[in-house]
Short mmCIF file of C-alpha atoms and ligand atoms in Angstrom, two decimals:
data_model
loop_
_atom_site.label_atom_id
_atom_site.label_comp_id
_atom_site.label_asym_id
_atom_site.label_seq_id
_atom_site.Cartn_x
_atom_site.Cartn_y
_atom_site.Cartn_z
CA MET C 1 295.59 179.74 -167.42
CA SER C 2 298.95 179.82 -165.71
CA THR C 3 302.01 178.57 -167.51
CA THR C 4 303.06 176.65 -164.42
CA SER C 5 301.34 173.65 -162.97
CA VAL C 6 298.63 174.12 -160.37
CA SER C 7 300.88 172.52 -157.81
CA GLY C 8 303.56 175.11 -158.71
CA ASP C 9 301.18 177.94 -157.95
CA ALA C 10 299.96 176.19 -154.81
CA GLU C 11 303.54 175.92 -153.62
CA LEU C 12 304.16 179.57 -154.44
CA ILE C 13 301.07 180.68 -152.53
CA ALA C 14 302.01 178.52 -149.56
CA GLY C 15 305.39 180.29 -149.47
CA LEU C 16 303.86 183.72 -148.90
CA PRO C 17 303.00 184.79 -145.33
CA ALA C 18 299.53 185.52 -144.01
CA GLY C 19 298.60 189.17 -144.44
CA PHE C 20 300.82 189.48 -147.54
CA ARG C 21 299.67 192.49 -149.60
CA TRP C 22 298.50 191.99 -153.18
CA GLY C 23 298.27 195.13 -155.22
CA VAL C 24 299.05 197.21 -158.26
CA ALA C 25 300.97 200.43 -158.85
CA THR C 26 300.81 203.43 -161.17
CA SER C 27 302.24 206.94 -161.24
CA ALA C 28 300.60 210.30 -161.86
CA TYR C 29 302.23 211.45 -165.08
CA GLN C 30 301.96 208.01 -166.64
CA ILE C 31 298.16 207.76 -166.31
CA GLU C 32 296.42 210.98 -165.31
CA GLY C 33 296.48 213.23 -168.39
CA ALA C 34 294.60 216.49 -167.68
CA VAL C 35 297.94 218.28 -167.54
CA ALA C 36 296.52 221.80 -167.70
CA VAL C 37 293.36 221.21 -165.66
CA ASP C 38 292.39 222.64 -162.25
CA GLY C 39 295.50 224.76 -161.86
CA ARG C 40 298.20 222.14 -162.58
CA THR C 41 301.38 223.71 -163.95
CA PRO C 42 303.99 221.95 -166.14
CA SER C 43 306.45 219.47 -164.70
CA ILE C 44 309.84 218.63 -166.15
CA TRP C 45 308.15 215.79 -168.05
CA ASP C 46 305.72 218.13 -169.82
CA THR C 47 308.74 220.14 -170.95
CA TYR C 48 310.89 217.14 -171.85
CA CYS C 49 308.12 215.61 -173.96
CA ARG C 50 308.36 218.70 -176.19
CA VAL C 51 312.05 218.15 -176.92
CA PRO C 52 312.22 216.80 -180.48
CA GLY C 53 313.33 213.17 -180.46
CA ALA C 54 313.20 212.78 -176.67
CA ILE C 55 310.17 210.47 -176.61
CA ASP C 56 309.38 207.67 -179.07
CA ASN C 57 306.79 208.74 -181.60
CA GLY C 58 306.65 212.22 -180.06
CA ASP C 59 304.24 210.90 -177.42
CA THR C 60 303.34 212.99 -174.36
CA GLY C 61 301.43 212.50 -171.11
CA ASP C 62 298.86 215.14 -172.10
CA ILE C 63 296.03 212.63 -172.17
CA ALA C 64 297.68 209.35 -171.13
CA CYS C 65 294.96 207.06 -169.72
CA ASP C 66 292.72 210.02 -168.91
CA HIS C 67 292.64 208.64 -165.37
CA TYR C 68 291.97 212.12 -163.96
CA HIS C 69 288.51 211.93 -165.48
CA ARG C 70 287.96 208.17 -165.17
CA MET C 71 289.23 207.58 -161.66
CA PRO C 72 286.11 205.97 -160.11
CA ALA C 73 285.87 203.42 -162.93
CA ASP C 74 289.60 202.64 -162.58
CA VAL C 75 289.22 202.06 -158.84
CA ALA C 76 286.32 199.74 -159.60
CA LEU C 77 288.67 197.71 -161.83
CA ILE C 78 291.10 197.24 -158.92
CA LYS C 79 288.18 196.18 -156.76
CA ASP C 80 287.04 193.67 -159.41
CA LEU C 81 290.50 192.12 -159.36
CA GLY C 82 290.23 191.59 -155.63
CA LEU C 83 293.49 193.40 -154.92
CA ASP C 84 293.94 195.01 -151.51
CA THR C 85 296.53 197.76 -152.14
CA TYR C 86 296.81 200.53 -154.72
CA ARG C 87 300.07 202.48 -154.93
CA PHE C 88 299.70 205.76 -156.81
CA SER C 89 301.72 208.95 -156.94
CA VAL C 90 300.70 212.52 -156.33
CA ALA C 91 301.56 215.09 -159.01
CA TRP C 92 303.53 217.84 -157.28
CA PRO C 93 302.59 220.56 -159.84
CA ARG C 94 298.91 219.69 -159.40
CA VAL C 95 298.97 220.05 -155.62
CA GLN C 96 301.48 222.89 -155.40
CA PRO C 97 301.58 224.71 -158.76
CA ARG C 98 305.01 226.12 -159.65
CA GLY C 99 306.45 224.20 -156.68
CA LYS C 100 305.84 226.90 -154.11
CA GLY C 101 303.15 228.43 -151.97
CA PRO C 102 300.01 226.96 -150.46
CA VAL C 103 298.10 223.88 -151.51
CA ASN C 104 295.98 224.13 -154.65
CA PRO C 105 292.50 223.13 -153.42
CA ALA C 106 291.35 221.82 -156.80
CA GLY C 107 294.51 219.74 -157.20
CA ILE C 108 294.50 218.08 -153.80
CA ALA C 109 290.73 217.48 -154.16
CA PHE C 110 291.45 214.87 -156.82
CA TYR C 111 293.60 212.80 -154.45
CA ASP C 112 291.12 213.35 -151.66
CA ARG C 113 288.41 211.81 -153.84
CA LEU C 114 290.74 209.00 -154.94
CA VAL C 115 291.58 208.06 -151.36
CA ASP C 116 287.91 208.04 -150.38
CA GLU C 117 287.00 205.99 -153.43
CA LEU C 118 289.66 203.40 -152.56
CA LEU C 119 288.61 203.21 -148.92
CA VAL C 120 284.94 202.77 -149.83
CA HIS C 121 286.01 199.73 -151.85
CA GLY C 122 288.22 198.35 -149.09
CA ILE C 123 291.46 199.08 -150.97
CA ASP C 124 294.44 200.37 -148.99
CA PRO C 125 295.82 203.62 -150.51
CA TRP C 126 299.64 203.75 -150.72
CA VAL C 127 300.91 207.23 -151.61
CA THR C 128 304.15 207.95 -153.43
CA LEU C 129 304.96 211.63 -153.05
CA TYR C 130 307.45 211.93 -155.90
CA HIS C 131 307.40 209.84 -159.03
CA TRP C 132 309.55 212.14 -161.19
CA ASP C 133 307.26 215.09 -161.99
CA LEU C 134 309.27 218.00 -160.58
CA PRO C 135 307.55 221.37 -161.15
CA GLN C 136 309.35 223.00 -164.08
CA GLU C 137 309.98 226.19 -162.07
CA LEU C 138 312.11 224.19 -159.63
CA GLU C 139 314.19 222.83 -162.51
CA ASP C 140 314.54 226.38 -163.78
CA THR C 141 316.19 227.30 -160.47
CA GLY C 142 318.56 224.31 -160.70
CA GLY C 143 316.49 221.18 -160.03
CA TRP C 144 317.71 218.32 -157.83
CA PRO C 145 321.41 219.22 -158.13
CA VAL C 146 320.50 222.29 -156.04
CA ARG C 147 320.16 221.86 -152.27
CA ASP C 148 317.09 224.07 -151.96
CA THR C 149 315.01 221.57 -153.97
CA ALA C 150 315.22 219.14 -151.04
CA TYR C 151 313.58 221.73 -148.76
CA ARG C 152 310.94 222.51 -151.39
CA PHE C 153 310.17 218.77 -151.56
CA ALA C 154 309.69 218.55 -147.80
CA ASP C 155 307.33 221.54 -147.85
CA TYR C 156 305.29 220.00 -150.67
CA SER C 157 305.22 216.63 -148.88
CA MET C 158 303.68 218.29 -145.84
CA LEU C 159 300.89 219.80 -147.93
CA VAL C 160 299.92 216.31 -149.08
CA PHE C 161 300.49 214.75 -145.67
CA ASP C 162 298.29 217.34 -143.95
CA ALA C 163 295.48 216.64 -146.40
CA LEU C 164 295.57 212.84 -146.52
CA SER C 165 297.32 211.41 -143.46
CA ASP C 166 294.02 211.03 -141.61
CA ARG C 167 293.21 208.24 -144.10
CA VAL C 168 296.44 207.09 -145.76
CA ASP C 169 298.55 204.60 -143.77
CA THR C 170 301.57 204.16 -146.05
CA TRP C 171 303.80 206.91 -147.44
CA THR C 172 306.66 206.58 -149.88
CA THR C 173 308.77 209.70 -150.27
CA LEU C 174 310.61 209.04 -153.54
CA ASN C 175 310.27 206.56 -156.34
CA GLU C 176 313.62 205.35 -157.66
CA PRO C 177 316.00 208.24 -156.93
CA TRP C 178 318.59 206.49 -159.13
CA CYS C 179 316.39 207.21 -162.16
CA SER C 180 315.73 210.83 -161.16
CA ALA C 181 319.44 211.48 -160.64
CA MET C 182 321.21 209.33 -163.22
CA LEU C 183 318.72 209.07 -166.09
CA GLY C 184 317.66 212.68 -165.59
CA TYR C 185 320.97 214.46 -164.93
CA ALA C 186 323.82 212.14 -166.02
CA TYR C 187 322.58 210.20 -169.06
CA GLY C 188 319.99 212.64 -170.43
CA ALA C 189 317.55 209.79 -171.01
CA HIS C 190 314.76 211.13 -168.78
CA ALA C 191 313.56 214.63 -167.89
CA PRO C 192 315.15 217.10 -167.57
CA GLY C 193 317.55 215.52 -170.08
CA ARG C 194 320.82 216.88 -168.69
CA ARG C 195 324.20 215.18 -169.10
CA GLU C 196 326.23 216.52 -166.19
CA TYR C 197 327.79 213.78 -164.13
CA PRO C 198 328.82 215.79 -161.05
CA ALA C 199 325.37 217.44 -161.00
CA ALA C 200 323.77 213.97 -161.07
CA LEU C 201 325.73 212.98 -157.96
CA ALA C 202 324.64 216.19 -156.25
CA ALA C 203 321.09 215.19 -157.20
CA VAL C 204 321.58 211.79 -155.52
CA HIS C 205 322.45 213.51 -152.26
CA HIS C 206 319.72 216.13 -152.46
CA LEU C 207 317.07 213.53 -153.29
CA LEU C 208 318.12 211.57 -150.20
CA LEU C 209 318.16 214.77 -148.16
CA GLY C 210 314.65 215.60 -149.37
CA HIS C 211 313.57 212.11 -148.33
CA GLY C 212 315.09 212.62 -144.87
CA LEU C 213 313.60 216.08 -144.34
CA ALA C 214 310.15 214.91 -145.41
CA THR C 215 310.36 211.73 -143.32
CA VAL C 216 311.25 213.61 -140.14
CA ARG C 217 308.55 216.24 -140.66
CA MET C 218 305.85 213.70 -141.51
CA ARG C 219 306.79 211.59 -138.50
CA GLU C 220 306.50 214.60 -136.19
CA ALA C 221 303.16 215.64 -137.65
CA ALA C 222 301.63 212.16 -137.89
CA PRO C 223 298.21 212.13 -136.27
CA ARG C 224 298.51 208.37 -135.70
CA LYS C 225 300.80 205.49 -136.61
CA VAL C 226 301.73 205.66 -140.30
CA ASP C 227 304.36 203.75 -142.26
CA ILE C 228 306.94 205.87 -144.05
CA GLY C 229 309.51 204.64 -146.53
CA ILE C 230 311.26 205.05 -149.85
CA THR C 231 311.22 203.00 -153.03
CA LEU C 232 314.46 202.04 -154.76
CA ASN C 233 315.10 200.32 -158.08
CA VAL C 234 317.74 197.80 -157.25
CA ALA C 235 319.22 194.76 -158.90
CA THR C 236 321.86 192.11 -158.46
CA ALA C 237 325.19 192.96 -160.13
CA TYR C 238 326.90 189.68 -161.00
CA PRO C 239 330.61 189.61 -161.89
CA ALA C 240 331.28 187.99 -165.27
CA SER C 241 334.04 185.88 -163.69
CA SER C 242 336.08 185.66 -160.53
CA SER C 243 338.86 187.70 -162.12
CA GLU C 244 339.77 190.83 -160.21
CA PRO C 245 338.62 193.35 -162.89
CA ASP C 246 335.23 191.62 -163.22
CA VAL C 247 334.70 191.45 -159.45
CA GLU C 248 335.69 195.12 -159.21
CA ALA C 249 333.26 196.09 -161.97
CA ALA C 250 330.40 194.34 -160.16
CA ARG C 251 331.38 195.96 -156.87
CA HIS C 252 331.35 199.38 -158.53
CA ALA C 253 327.93 198.76 -160.10
CA ASP C 254 326.46 197.50 -156.83
CA GLY C 255 327.90 200.56 -155.08
CA MET C 256 326.40 203.04 -157.51
CA GLY C 257 323.07 201.25 -157.85
CA ARG C 258 322.26 199.85 -154.42
CA ARG C 259 324.63 200.77 -151.61
CA ILE C 260 324.93 204.51 -152.39
CA TYR C 261 321.24 204.72 -151.40
CA LEU C 262 320.82 202.02 -148.78
CA ASP C 263 323.99 202.68 -146.77
CA PRO C 264 323.13 206.32 -145.94
CA LEU C 265 319.45 205.47 -145.43
CA VAL C 266 320.12 202.60 -143.05
CA HIS C 267 323.67 202.99 -141.75
CA GLY C 268 323.95 206.80 -141.88
CA HIS C 269 327.03 207.03 -144.12
CA TYR C 270 327.94 206.70 -147.77
CA PRO C 271 329.93 203.56 -148.60
CA ALA C 272 333.67 204.27 -148.37
CA ASP C 273 334.47 202.43 -151.62
CA VAL C 274 331.86 204.49 -153.53
CA VAL C 275 333.19 207.74 -152.06
CA ALA C 276 336.69 206.65 -153.17
CA ASP C 277 335.47 205.74 -156.69
CA LEU C 278 333.81 209.16 -156.99
CA ALA C 279 336.91 210.95 -155.67
CA ALA C 280 338.94 209.22 -158.37
CA GLU C 281 336.55 210.76 -160.88
CA GLY C 282 336.90 214.18 -159.24
CA VAL C 283 333.38 214.10 -157.78
CA GLU C 284 332.43 214.79 -154.18
CA LEU C 285 328.95 214.41 -152.69
CA PRO C 286 327.78 217.79 -151.29
CA VAL C 287 327.18 216.51 -147.75
CA GLU C 288 326.70 219.12 -145.02
CA ASP C 289 326.68 218.66 -141.25
CA GLY C 290 323.55 216.91 -140.04
CA ASP C 291 322.49 215.64 -143.48
CA LEU C 292 323.24 212.00 -142.77
CA GLU C 293 321.31 212.07 -139.49
CA LEU C 294 318.28 213.26 -141.46
CA ILE C 295 318.76 210.77 -144.29
CA SER C 296 319.05 207.87 -141.83
CA ALA C 297 315.91 208.78 -139.89
CA PRO C 298 314.24 205.41 -139.26
CA ILE C 299 311.85 204.16 -141.94
CA ASP C 300 309.16 201.51 -141.61
CA VAL C 301 309.26 199.93 -145.02
CA LEU C 302 311.64 199.68 -147.95
CA GLY C 303 309.91 199.61 -151.34
CA VAL C 304 311.79 197.41 -153.80
CA ASN C 305 311.24 197.82 -157.54
CA TYR C 306 312.76 194.98 -159.53
CA TYR C 307 312.81 194.38 -163.27
CA PHE C 308 316.12 192.69 -164.16
CA SER C 309 319.67 191.95 -163.04
CA GLN C 310 322.91 192.38 -164.93
CA LYS C 311 326.35 190.87 -165.36
CA PHE C 312 329.39 193.14 -165.29
CA THR C 313 332.86 192.89 -166.72
CA GLY C 314 335.90 195.01 -165.98
CA TYR C 315 337.36 194.40 -169.45
CA ALA C 316 336.71 196.52 -172.54
CA GLU C 317 336.08 194.66 -175.77
CA ASP C 318 339.75 195.09 -176.65
CA GLY C 319 340.80 193.62 -173.30
CA ARG C 320 341.83 196.87 -171.63
CA THR C 321 340.83 197.37 -167.98
CA VAL C 322 340.96 201.19 -167.97
CA ASP C 323 339.47 203.73 -170.35
CA ASP C 324 341.18 206.70 -172.02
CA ALA C 325 340.63 208.78 -168.88
CA GLY C 326 342.36 206.11 -166.79
CA GLN C 327 339.09 205.06 -165.13
CA PRO C 328 338.41 201.35 -164.53
CA ILE C 329 336.08 199.75 -167.09
CA SER C 330 332.67 198.61 -165.82
CA ARG C 331 330.26 197.47 -168.50
CA THR C 332 327.37 195.08 -168.77
CA ILE C 333 327.47 191.91 -170.80
CA PRO C 334 324.49 189.62 -171.49
CA LEU C 335 323.46 186.95 -169.03
CA ASP C 336 322.08 185.10 -172.09
CA LYS C 337 318.52 185.01 -170.76
CA PRO C 338 315.27 185.59 -172.67
CA ARG C 339 314.28 189.25 -172.86
CA THR C 340 311.13 191.34 -172.54
CA ALA C 341 310.02 193.95 -175.09
CA MET C 342 312.17 196.46 -173.18
CA ASP C 343 315.14 194.26 -174.06
CA TRP C 344 315.52 193.60 -170.34
CA GLU C 345 316.77 190.12 -169.47
CA ILE C 346 314.40 187.97 -167.43
CA VAL C 347 316.32 187.03 -164.27
CA PRO C 348 314.04 185.90 -161.44
CA GLU C 349 316.95 184.33 -159.54
CA GLY C 350 318.53 187.81 -159.46
CA PHE C 351 315.39 188.94 -157.61
CA THR C 352 315.87 186.30 -154.92
CA ASP C 353 319.58 187.10 -154.62
CA LEU C 354 318.79 190.82 -154.36
CA LEU C 355 316.15 190.44 -151.64
CA VAL C 356 318.35 188.08 -149.64
CA SER C 357 321.30 190.47 -149.95
CA ILE C 358 319.21 193.40 -148.68
CA ALA C 359 317.97 191.31 -145.76
CA ARG C 360 321.60 190.40 -144.98
CA ASP C 361 323.15 193.86 -145.39
CA TYR C 362 320.28 195.89 -143.90
CA PRO C 363 318.64 193.62 -141.34
CA GLY C 364 315.39 194.59 -139.65
CA LEU C 365 314.00 196.51 -142.62
CA PRO C 366 310.65 195.13 -143.81
CA MET C 367 310.31 195.14 -147.59
CA VAL C 368 307.38 195.38 -149.96
CA ILE C 369 307.80 194.83 -153.68
CA THR C 370 306.41 198.17 -154.88
CA GLU C 371 306.92 197.39 -158.59
CA ASN C 372 307.60 194.30 -160.66
CA GLY C 373 306.32 193.49 -164.11
CA SER C 374 307.13 193.33 -167.79
CA ALA C 375 306.38 194.74 -171.23
CA PHE C 376 305.69 192.33 -174.08
CA GLU C 377 304.24 192.65 -177.57
CA ASP C 378 300.56 192.32 -176.74
CA HIS C 379 298.02 191.10 -179.28
CA ALA C 380 294.43 191.92 -178.44
CA ASP C 381 291.56 189.89 -179.87
CA ALA C 382 288.42 191.54 -181.28
CA SER C 383 287.06 192.01 -177.77
CA GLY C 384 290.27 193.68 -176.58
CA PHE C 385 291.41 190.67 -174.54
CA VAL C 386 295.14 189.88 -174.43
CA ALA C 387 296.17 186.29 -173.65
CA ASP C 388 299.54 187.40 -172.23
CA THR C 389 301.06 184.08 -171.28
CA ASP C 390 304.51 185.73 -171.40
CA ARG C 391 303.63 188.39 -168.80
CA THR C 392 301.78 185.80 -166.72
CA ALA C 393 304.86 183.58 -166.70
CA TYR C 394 306.97 186.57 -165.65
CA PHE C 395 304.67 187.11 -162.66
CA THR C 396 304.81 183.43 -161.74
CA SER C 397 308.58 183.21 -161.83
CA HIS C 398 309.07 186.47 -159.96
CA LEU C 399 306.52 185.68 -157.27
CA ALA C 400 308.24 182.33 -156.85
CA ALA C 401 311.52 184.26 -156.49
CA VAL C 402 309.93 186.36 -153.73
CA ALA C 403 308.67 183.23 -151.97
CA GLU C 404 312.18 181.75 -152.20
CA ALA C 405 313.71 184.92 -150.69
CA ILE C 406 311.20 184.70 -147.83
CA ARG C 407 312.17 181.06 -147.34
CA GLN C 408 315.80 182.22 -147.08
CA GLY C 409 314.85 184.70 -144.35
CA ALA C 410 313.95 187.99 -146.10
CA ASP C 411 311.07 189.91 -144.50
CA ILE C 412 308.82 190.71 -147.49
CA ARG C 413 305.31 191.88 -146.77
CA GLY C 414 303.66 192.34 -150.16
CA TYR C 415 303.80 192.47 -153.94
CA LEU C 416 302.48 195.31 -156.10
CA ALA C 417 302.46 194.57 -159.80
CA TRP C 418 303.56 197.18 -162.30
CA SER C 419 301.16 198.24 -163.62
CA LEU C 420 297.40 198.50 -163.16
CA MET C 421 297.07 199.40 -166.83
CA ASP C 422 299.11 200.16 -169.93
CA ASN C 423 300.41 203.70 -169.68
CA PHE C 424 302.95 206.31 -170.75
CA GLU C 425 306.27 204.49 -170.42
CA TRP C 426 308.49 207.58 -170.18
CA ALA C 427 310.96 207.85 -173.09
CA TYR C 428 309.25 204.89 -174.81
CA GLY C 429 305.88 206.66 -174.88
CA TYR C 430 302.92 204.33 -175.42
CA ALA C 431 304.91 201.77 -177.38
CA LYS C 432 305.69 199.64 -174.34
CA ARG C 433 302.81 198.07 -172.46
CA PHE C 434 303.30 196.99 -168.83
CA GLY C 435 299.63 196.86 -167.84
CA ILE C 436 297.72 193.90 -166.49
CA ILE C 437 294.76 195.77 -167.99
CA ARG C 438 294.89 196.69 -171.67
CA VAL C 439 294.18 200.30 -172.60
CA ASP C 440 292.91 201.05 -176.08
CA TYR C 441 294.26 204.59 -176.46
CA GLU C 442 291.73 205.44 -179.19
CA THR C 443 288.69 204.73 -177.04
CA GLN C 444 290.23 204.56 -173.54
CA ALA C 445 288.53 201.16 -173.18
CA ARG C 446 290.08 199.03 -170.42
CA THR C 447 290.18 195.23 -170.72
CA PRO C 448 291.79 192.99 -168.07
CA LYS C 449 294.46 190.74 -169.61
CA GLN C 450 295.02 187.11 -168.73
CA SER C 451 297.76 188.21 -166.30
CA ALA C 452 295.21 190.30 -164.37
CA LEU C 453 292.91 187.30 -164.00
CA TYR C 454 295.90 185.22 -162.95
CA LEU C 455 296.91 187.65 -160.18
CA LYS C 456 293.28 187.89 -159.08
CA ASP C 457 293.14 184.12 -158.76
CA LEU C 458 296.45 183.89 -156.88
CA ALA C 459 295.47 186.64 -154.43
CA GLN C 460 292.11 185.02 -153.79
CA ARG C 461 293.61 181.58 -153.22
CA HIS C 462 296.32 182.99 -150.96
CA ARG C 463 293.76 184.77 -148.82
CA GLY C 464 291.62 181.67 -148.63
CA GLN C 465 294.37 179.24 -147.63
C1 FCB K 501 310.17 201.93 -163.24
C2 FCB K 501 309.31 203.14 -162.99
C3 FCB K 501 307.89 203.01 -163.49
C4 FCB K 501 307.83 202.25 -164.80
C5 FCB K 501 308.61 200.98 -164.72
C6 FCB K 501 308.55 200.15 -165.99
O1 FCB K 501 311.50 202.29 -163.28
O2 FCB K 501 309.25 203.44 -161.62
O3 FCB K 501 307.33 204.29 -163.57
O4 FCB K 501 308.22 203.06 -165.83
O5 FCB K 501 309.94 201.26 -164.43
#
């Protein structure tokens, strides 16, 4: 079944520590549907999906995988795969409609049932509090570029924490703040679709502040030992050559993608070179007294989401090293690797390099891979089965990359595949399939793909070794 030899898989399994988590991840807006049910109000994604041309094919999350109504059967699928951890996100506008006021009993009841259903099946629930679905009303008052949103996030987090912390052991505040800030507010590629660079940098800081406020309050309120952390999408930024402009371009990219988050979270300050780069662009992070103490409140686990790495050059195509505004060039050029259906290059060695670099730069921080996976052109047979050797090979090479990082000293405690099932892939709508379980969107039938059976087999063998 696997595209590697049995001995390759055996070696991979042997390289993963005892107690290593095996799981899958999803997020609320991508799977739940039921957007106007039980008191849920619109999020920025409901609004953004209505912008003509924003989403491929005009798709929306209105129905998605209809998980809200099919949750017990979906949990049973995770159980059938023998996976021990399920990472899901809570929809803020379901639990706290309009982003203010008390908990919505009907909304939190869904997650209450989900947690119980997981526990009954022996699956560890891993909650992500924010996977991009900001209540629209909070965007209307400024969104993440506004400081108050961080306080609103902490209040919302406590509503969820109060309801579920008696049973949920692991809490992630934010999923991929880079995407919320940069795709949402700088590049206009995600909700809310704004293109305001200074506002995006304010969003970076306020997202981190929201994380810190929520972390401190959850820690104080914790009824027992819980693990609290954050999930970042990070990658290795390789310089195209050892020339100074190329090395500079890679440094800049690493600063804006990795260190601008990890340095304040772990070391309690923004990286000086990033602050200088931003100052040169006329941008200042809106840091107030005490913010960095909050942001660097200790965390128990760093969630790492990895999909690809990139190579950077400091030269424009015409050879210039500065643009018309006098800013240094930093642009990606191909690594000349095979690509997934997202056009993302497949770079497992970048995964190892990334994990080893985090272990080196931020020692003592346990990591869990909270997302890793790939979209490919799936072809289902008459029964709905997809023989996804490409996705399976991606899992093999990336799990081997994790095992190699562990061998080099990185403390990595688990691997959660993205994703449990095909789902709403943001601006790509339903066109891109990341699931290890196929979803037929006409019938909502679920069929495990070859990659699901592969992960099931690996997890089982690892546990049995
Ligand atoms: C990540 C997101 C996740 C999914 C994958 C493919 O950036 O966290 O929701 O879209 O990419």
